[in-house]
Coordinates of C-alpha atoms in Angstrom, one line a residue:
M1 CA 65.4 143.7 189.5
S2 CA 68.6 145.1 191.0
D3 CA 70.6 142.5 189.2
L4 CA 69.5 143.4 185.7
G5 CA 72.5 145.5 185.2
E6 CA 74.8 142.5 185.7
L7 CA 73.3 140.7 182.7
D8 CA 74.8 143.1 180.2
R9 CA 78.2 143.3 181.8
P10 CA 81.0 141.8 179.7
G11 CA 82.4 138.6 181.1
T12 CA 84.6 135.6 180.2
P13 CA 83.2 133.7 177.3
D14 CA 82.1 130.2 178.1
S15 CA 81.6 128.9 174.6
P16 CA 84.2 127.6 172.1
G17 CA 83.7 130.6 169.9
A18 CA 85.9 133.6 169.6
W19 CA 85.8 136.4 172.2
D20 CA 83.8 139.5 171.3
A21 CA 84.9 143.0 171.7
R22 CA 83.4 143.5 175.1
S23 CA 85.0 140.4 176.4
E24 CA 88.4 141.5 175.2
E25 CA 87.9 144.9 176.8
W26 CA 87.0 143.2 180.0
A27 CA 90.1 141.0 179.8
T28 CA 92.4 144.0 179.2
G29 CA 90.8 146.1 181.9
E30 CA 89.5 148.8 179.5
T31 CA 85.8 148.8 179.8
G32 CA 85.4 152.3 178.6
R33 CA 84.1 155.5 180.3
T34 CA 81.3 155.2 182.9
T35 CA 78.5 157.7 183.2
P36 CA 77.0 158.9 186.5
D37 CA 74.2 156.7 187.8
T38 CA 71.1 158.8 187.6
T39 CA 68.6 156.1 188.3
D40 CA 66.9 155.3 191.6
A41 CA 66.7 152.0 193.3
S42 CA 63.9 150.8 191.1
G43 CA 65.9 151.5 188.0
A44 CA 63.7 154.4 186.7
A45 CA 64.9 157.9 186.1
P46 CA 63.9 160.5 188.7
A47 CA 60.6 162.4 188.0
A48 CA 60.6 166.1 187.3
K49 CA 59.8 168.4 190.2
V50 CA 56.3 170.0 190.0
L51 CA 56.1 173.6 191.3
P52 CA 52.9 175.0 192.9
A53 CA 50.7 177.3 190.9
G54 CA 51.7 180.9 190.9
E55 CA 55.3 180.4 191.5
D56 CA 57.7 181.5 189.0
H57 CA 59.7 178.8 187.3
P58 CA 63.4 179.4 187.8
A59 CA 65.4 179.9 184.8
P60 CA 67.4 176.9 183.9
A61 CA 71.0 177.1 184.8
H62 CA 73.5 177.3 182.0
R63 CA 74.9 173.8 181.5
T64 CA 78.5 173.6 180.5
T65 CA 79.9 170.5 178.8
P66 CA 83.3 169.6 180.3
T67 CA 86.1 169.4 177.7
P68 CA 87.3 165.8 177.6
T69 CA 90.9 165.3 178.3
P70 CA 92.7 164.1 175.3
T71 CA 94.2 160.7 175.8
P72 CA 96.7 158.8 173.7
K73 CA 95.3 156.7 171.0
A74 CA 96.8 153.5 172.4
A75 CA 95.1 154.1 175.7
S76 CA 91.6 154.8 174.2
T77 CA 91.7 151.9 171.9
P78 CA 92.8 148.8 173.8
R79 CA 95.0 146.3 171.8
R80 CA 93.0 143.3 170.7
T81 CA 94.6 140.0 171.4
A82 CA 95.1 137.7 168.4
G83 CA 92.5 134.9 167.9
D84 CA 93.2 131.1 168.2
P85 CA 93.2 129.7 164.7
V86 CA 94.0 126.2 165.9
K87 CA 91.0 126.2 168.2
A88 CA 88.8 127.1 165.2
L89 CA 90.3 124.3 163.1
M90 CA 89.7 121.8 166.0
H91 CA 86.1 122.9 166.1
R92 CA 85.8 122.4 162.4
H93 CA 87.3 118.9 162.6
R94 CA 86.0 118.0 166.1
E95 CA 85.0 114.5 165.0
L96 CA 88.4 113.7 163.7
C97 CA 90.1 114.9 166.9
A98 CA 87.6 113.0 169.0
R99 CA 88.2 109.6 167.4
A100 CA 92.0 110.0 166.6
V101 CA 94.2 107.5 168.5
D102 CA 97.5 109.3 167.5
P103 CA 98.6 112.5 165.9
L104 CA 99.3 110.7 162.6
E105 CA 95.7 110.0 162.1
I106 CA 94.8 113.7 162.6
A107 CA 97.6 114.6 160.1
A108 CA 96.2 112.1 157.6
G109 CA 92.7 113.5 158.0
L110 CA 93.8 117.1 157.6
E111 CA 95.7 116.1 154.4
A112 CA 92.6 114.4 153.1
H113 CA 90.7 117.6 153.6
G114 CA 93.2 119.6 151.6
V115 CA 95.4 121.0 154.4
T116 CA 99.1 121.1 153.2
D117 CA 102.3 122.2 154.8
R118 CA 101.9 125.7 153.3
T119 CA 98.4 125.9 154.8
A120 CA 99.8 124.9 158.2
T121 CA 102.0 128.0 158.3
R122 CA 98.8 130.0 158.6
F123 CA 98.2 128.2 161.8
R124 CA 101.7 129.1 163.1
H125 CA 103.2 125.7 162.4
R126 CA 105.9 124.6 160.1
D127 CA 104.1 121.5 158.8
V128 CA 100.9 119.5 159.1
F129 CA 102.5 117.0 161.5
S130 CA 103.3 119.6 164.1
L131 CA 99.9 121.1 163.7
A132 CA 98.3 117.6 164.2
E133 CA 100.4 117.1 167.3
E134 CA 99.1 120.3 168.9
M135 CA 95.5 119.4 168.0
Y136 CA 95.9 115.9 169.4
A137 CA 97.4 117.3 172.7
R138 CA 94.6 119.9 173.0
A139 CA 91.7 117.5 172.1
S140 CA 89.5 116.5 175.0
R141 CA 88.9 112.8 175.7
E142 CA 85.7 112.9 177.7
G143 CA 87.1 115.4 180.1
E144 CA 90.5 113.6 180.6
P145 CA 93.7 114.8 179.1
P146 CA 94.8 112.7 176.0
A147 CA 97.3 110.0 176.7
A148 CA 100.8 110.1 175.2
A149 CA 100.8 109.2 171.6
A150 CA 102.0 105.7 170.9
P151 CA 103.9 104.9 167.7
P152 CA 101.6 103.4 165.1
E153 CA 101.4 99.6 165.0
I154 CA 103.6 98.1 162.2
P155 CA 101.7 95.4 160.3
R156 CA 103.3 91.9 160.7
A157 CA 103.2 89.0 158.3
R158 CA 100.7 86.3 159.4
A159 CA 100.7 82.7 158.4
D160 CA 97.0 82.6 157.4
W161 CA 97.2 85.0 154.6
A162 CA 100.6 83.9 153.6
L163 CA 99.3 80.3 153.0
L164 CA 96.1 81.5 151.3
T165 CA 98.0 83.5 148.7
L166 CA 99.7 80.2 147.6
L167 CA 96.4 78.3 147.2
P168 CA 95.1 79.8 143.9
G169 CA 98.4 79.0 142.2
A170 CA 98.4 75.5 143.5
L171 CA 94.8 74.9 142.4
C172 CA 95.4 76.4 139.0
A173 CA 98.4 74.1 138.4
A174 CA 96.3 71.1 139.4
T175 CA 93.5 72.2 137.1
L176 CA 95.8 72.6 134.1
T177 CA 97.4 69.2 134.8
G178 CA 94.0 67.6 135.0
I179 CA 93.0 69.2 131.6
H180 CA 96.1 67.8 129.9
L181 CA 95.5 64.4 131.4
T182 CA 91.8 64.0 130.6
H183 CA 89.8 63.8 127.4
G184 CA 86.2 64.5 126.2
Q185 CA 83.5 65.1 128.8
S186 CA 86.0 64.5 131.7
R187 CA 88.1 67.4 130.5
L188 CA 85.1 69.7 130.5
I189 CA 84.2 68.7 134.0
T190 CA 87.7 69.1 135.2
A191 CA 87.9 72.6 133.6
A192 CA 84.6 73.7 135.2
V193 CA 85.4 72.4 138.6
G194 CA 89.0 73.7 138.5
T195 CA 87.8 77.2 137.4
L196 CA 85.3 77.3 140.3
T197 CA 87.8 76.2 142.9
V198 CA 90.5 78.7 141.7
T199 CA 87.9 81.5 141.8
L200 CA 86.9 80.6 145.4
A201 CA 90.5 80.4 146.5
L202 CA 91.3 83.7 144.9
R203 CA 88.4 85.3 146.7
A204 CA 89.4 83.8 150.0
A205 CA 93.0 85.1 149.5
L206 CA 91.8 88.6 148.8
T207 CA 89.7 88.8 151.9
R208 CA 92.7 88.5 154.2
G209 CA 96.2 90.0 154.3
P210 CA 97.6 93.2 152.8
L211 CA 95.5 92.9 149.6
R212 CA 92.1 92.9 151.4
T213 CA 90.0 96.0 151.4
T214 CA 87.4 97.4 153.8
H215 CA 86.2 100.0 151.3
P216 CA 83.2 99.4 149.1
T217 CA 84.3 98.5 145.6
H218 CA 82.5 98.7 142.3
P219 CA 80.4 95.6 141.6
R220 CA 81.9 95.2 138.1
T221 CA 85.5 95.1 139.4
R222 CA 85.5 91.4 140.1
T223 CA 83.7 90.6 136.8
L224 CA 86.2 92.6 134.8
T225 CA 89.1 90.9 136.5
C226 CA 87.7 87.5 135.7
W227 CA 87.1 88.6 132.1
L228 CA 90.8 89.7 131.7
M229 CA 92.0 86.5 133.2
A230 CA 89.8 84.5 130.8
Y231 CA 91.0 86.5 127.9
A232 CA 94.6 85.8 128.9
L233 CA 93.7 82.1 128.8
L234 CA 91.6 81.9 125.7
G235 CA 91.4 85.3 124.1
D236 CA 94.4 85.2 121.8
G237 CA 93.4 81.8 120.5
L238 CA 89.9 82.9 119.8
L239 CA 91.0 86.0 118.0
H240 CA 93.4 84.1 115.8
S241 CA 90.7 81.5 115.1
A242 CA 88.2 84.2 114.2
L243 CA 90.5 85.7 111.7
T244 CA 91.0 82.4 110.0
G245 CA 87.3 81.6 109.7
G246 CA 86.8 79.7 113.0
P247 CA 86.3 78.6 115.6
D248 CA 84.5 75.4 114.7
T249 CA 85.0 73.5 118.0
L250 CA 85.5 74.3 121.7
P251 CA 89.0 74.7 123.1
S252 CA 90.6 71.3 123.8
G253 CA 93.3 72.6 126.1
A254 CA 96.1 71.8 123.6
A255 CA 98.5 74.5 122.3
N256 CA 98.3 73.2 118.7
A257 CA 94.4 72.9 118.6
P258 CA 92.3 75.0 116.3
W259 CA 91.3 77.1 119.3
P260 CA 94.6 77.1 121.4
M261 CA 94.7 77.8 125.1
S262 CA 97.5 79.7 126.8
G263 CA 97.9 78.1 130.1
A264 CA 101.3 79.6 131.0
P265 CA 100.1 83.2 131.5
A266 CA 97.1 82.2 133.6
L267 CA 99.2 79.9 135.8
A268 CA 101.9 82.6 136.2
L269 CA 99.4 85.2 137.2
A270 CA 97.8 82.8 139.7
L271 CA 101.2 82.0 141.2
S272 CA 102.1 85.7 141.4
L273 CA 99.4 86.4 144.0
A274 CA 101.9 85.5 146.7
P275 CA 104.6 88.0 145.6
A276 CA 101.9 90.6 145.1
A277 CA 100.8 90.2 148.7
W278 CA 104.3 90.4 150.0
S279 CA 105.0 93.5 147.9
A280 CA 102.0 95.2 149.3
H281 CA 103.0 94.1 152.8
L282 CA 106.5 95.5 152.5
L283 CA 105.1 98.8 151.1
T284 CA 102.7 99.2 154.0
T285 CA 105.3 98.4 156.7
R286 CA 108.0 100.7 155.2
A287 CA 105.5 103.5 154.6
R288 CA 104.3 103.4 158.2
R289 CA 107.9 103.7 159.4
K290 CA 108.4 106.7 157.0
L291 CA 105.2 108.2 158.3
T292 CA 106.5 108.1 161.9
A293 CA 109.9 109.6 160.9
S294 CA 108.7 112.3 158.5
R295 CA 108.1 115.9 159.5
G296 CA 106.2 117.0 156.4
L297 CA 103.9 115.9 153.7
E298 CA 106.4 116.6 150.9
D299 CA 109.1 114.8 152.8
F300 CA 106.9 111.7 153.3
A301 CA 105.9 111.7 149.6
A302 CA 109.5 111.8 148.5
A303 CA 110.4 108.9 150.9
V304 CA 107.4 106.7 149.9
R305 CA 107.7 107.1 146.1
P306 CA 110.8 104.9 145.8
L307 CA 109.2 102.3 148.0
L308 CA 106.2 102.2 145.7
L309 CA 108.3 101.9 142.6
G310 CA 110.5 99.3 144.3
A311 CA 107.4 97.1 145.3
F312 CA 106.1 97.4 141.7
A313 CA 109.5 96.4 140.2
F314 CA 109.8 93.5 142.6
Y315 CA 106.4 92.2 141.6
L316 CA 107.2 92.5 137.9
S317 CA 110.5 90.7 138.2
T318 CA 108.9 87.9 140.2
L319 CA 106.1 87.6 137.6
T320 CA 108.8 87.4 134.8
A321 CA 110.5 84.5 136.5
L322 CA 107.3 82.7 137.2
L323 CA 106.2 83.0 133.5
A324 CA 109.5 81.6 132.3
V325 CA 109.1 78.6 134.7
T326 CA 105.5 77.9 133.8
A327 CA 106.1 78.3 130.0
A328 CA 108.9 75.8 130.2
A329 CA 106.8 73.4 132.4
L330 CA 103.8 73.5 130.0
D331 CA 106.0 73.5 126.9
E332 CA 104.3 76.7 125.6
P333 CA 105.7 80.1 124.3
A334 CA 106.1 82.7 127.0
P335 CA 104.1 86.0 126.0
Y336 CA 106.2 88.3 128.3
A337 CA 104.8 91.6 127.1
Q338 CA 101.1 90.6 127.3
T339 CA 101.5 88.8 130.7
L340 CA 103.6 91.5 132.3
T341 CA 101.3 94.4 131.3
L342 CA 98.2 92.4 132.5
G343 CA 99.9 91.6 135.8
A344 CA 101.0 95.2 136.3
L345 CA 97.4 96.4 135.6
L346 CA 95.9 93.9 138.1
F347 CA 98.5 94.6 140.8
L348 CA 98.1 98.4 140.6
S349 CA 94.4 98.2 140.5
R350 CA 94.2 96.0 143.6
L351 CA 96.8 98.1 145.4
L352 CA 94.8 101.3 144.8
T353 CA 91.6 99.6 145.8
T354 CA 93.1 98.3 149.0
H355 CA 94.0 101.9 150.1
G356 CA 90.6 103.3 149.3
F357 CA 91.0 104.6 145.7
T358 CA 88.4 102.6 143.8
H359 CA 87.1 104.8 141.1
A360 CA 90.2 104.9 138.8
P361 CA 90.9 101.1 138.9
A362 CA 87.3 100.4 138.0
L363 CA 87.4 102.9 135.1
I364 CA 90.7 101.6 133.7
L365 CA 89.6 97.9 134.0
T366 CA 86.4 98.8 132.2
A367 CA 88.3 100.5 129.3
T368 CA 90.8 97.6 129.0
A369 CA 88.1 94.9 129.0
A370 CA 86.1 96.9 126.5
T371 CA 89.1 97.1 124.2
G372 CA 89.4 93.3 124.0
A373 CA 85.7 92.7 123.6
T374 CA 85.5 95.3 120.9
A375 CA 88.4 93.6 119.0
L376 CA 86.6 90.3 119.1
A377 CA 83.2 91.8 118.2
T378 CA 84.5 93.8 115.2
T379 CA 86.3 90.7 113.9
F380 CA 83.2 88.6 113.9
A381 CA 81.1 91.5 112.6
S382 CA 83.4 91.9 109.6
R383 CA 82.1 88.6 108.3
L384 CA 78.8 90.2 107.6
P385 CA 78.1 91.5 104.0
S386 CA 79.6 94.9 103.3
C387 CA 81.2 95.0 106.7
D388 CA 84.8 94.0 105.9
F389 CA 86.1 97.4 106.9
L390 CA 85.2 96.7 110.6
G391 CA 87.9 94.1 110.9
T392 CA 90.6 96.1 109.1
P393 CA 92.3 97.7 112.2
V394 CA 92.4 94.4 114.1
T395 CA 93.6 92.4 111.1
T396 CA 96.4 94.9 110.4
L397 CA 97.7 94.7 114.0
V398 CA 97.5 91.0 114.1
E399 CA 99.3 90.5 110.8
H400 CA 102.2 92.8 111.8
W401 CA 102.6 92.0 115.5
G402 CA 100.4 89.0 116.4
P403 CA 97.2 88.5 118.3
G404 CA 98.7 89.5 121.6
T405 CA 99.3 93.1 120.4
I406 CA 95.8 94.2 121.3
P407 CA 95.7 93.1 125.0
T408 CA 99.3 94.3 125.3
L409 CA 98.5 97.8 124.2
A410 CA 95.3 98.0 126.2
C411 CA 96.8 96.6 129.4
G412 CA 100.0 98.6 128.9
L413 CA 98.2 102.0 128.6
G414 CA 96.0 101.1 131.6
A415 CA 98.9 100.1 133.7
A416 CA 100.8 103.2 132.9
T417 CA 97.8 105.3 133.8
L418 CA 97.3 103.6 137.1
L419 CA 101.1 103.8 137.9
L420 CA 101.0 107.6 137.4
H421 CA 97.8 107.7 139.5
A422 CA 99.4 105.6 142.2
T423 CA 102.5 107.8 142.5
R424 CA 100.2 110.7 143.3
R425 CA 97.7 108.9 145.6
L426 CA 99.7 106.2 147.4
T427 CA 102.4 108.7 148.4
R428 CA 99.9 110.6 150.6
A429 CA 99.9 110.2 154.4
S430 CA 96.1 109.5 154.4
A431 CA 96.6 106.5 152.2
H432 CA 98.7 104.7 154.8
A433 CA 97.5 106.0 158.2
T434 CA 94.0 104.6 157.6
T435 CA 95.1 101.1 156.6
D436 CA 94.3 98.4 159.1
A437 CA 97.4 97.3 160.9
R438 CA 96.4 93.7 161.2
C439 CA 97.2 92.4 157.8

């Protein structure tokens, strides 16, 4: 029992928490005033002395309280050392620090949790990157000091995904050629088999390379993409036929049929998968280099924004050239506005989905597809008795600007919204530091 007094003595804290007041006093050597020890060896106070009967009790002596010597205020109140805010931040994000392989990953994680350069100044750092470097250096790796941070791996082009991105365009060209060369039932079989093969090739191309994603996507995203592609192929012809009282037959694949088919936009979009993949690859590689050289989140965003806009412009210019070539090859008119807006919408939605932003693309694709479906539904519903007013908006637009006006407006508004969203999301460090380097 003689060691019980040691249990309450302030000591060096052994937990990751902050030091308490007694520990700080112990560290500064100011443990306060000590009182005389009036206890015996057993720890109990001495018992009062019992006088025999008949003896007078002595008068208690007058006790005087010694006047304490005034001490300076600084000496009586020891200066408390400042806490360690970085240590508290590391404890809050201990899982991020434990699994990080370089400081850039910690910086991206902090940014994803709302830590900005202004917030980093409260942790005595000029920006998030320097804060992440200190956290990475202080993070424990199973009792061993962390190794020196290696520069992030720059993604390199690979032959497998480069060839796969060319496959959907080649199969689409073969399918359209087969449709133009066959007749009757053979044409239907050729169209069905060709559509299936193009779909499988497109799926295989999107599972590899810079356009693949490891994030869970909305189940309706693929369905909506197929719907938009089908509308680009057959939607304008169906809408024009519905306004004139048709359609009476299935599409025959000819441009001058009662239900015409637009093969040039579909073929140009299928061929544009390759430049879309290369645009995404160039954006990823350049953004990772900027991420290594940047010293702040605002600096990185300002450097990546021109890269994003450049990749977007490169894709649109390539799609324009492909549309001109396919329209000339198929002897069809080239609907530039409709095709370019649809291509921009699909490219931006896939780019955002690849980097983990899946909600906005699914929402915009749903609204765009619903617009085209509503236009067709109201046109057919206007044929019902006393329902002529339902087709008035669509009829007015088609009479003044043609049947491609509706998909152009819908896809244009959707693409503009996604472009604005991409300039805010894809310019963040967390959007590029978490991307798989092997693309």
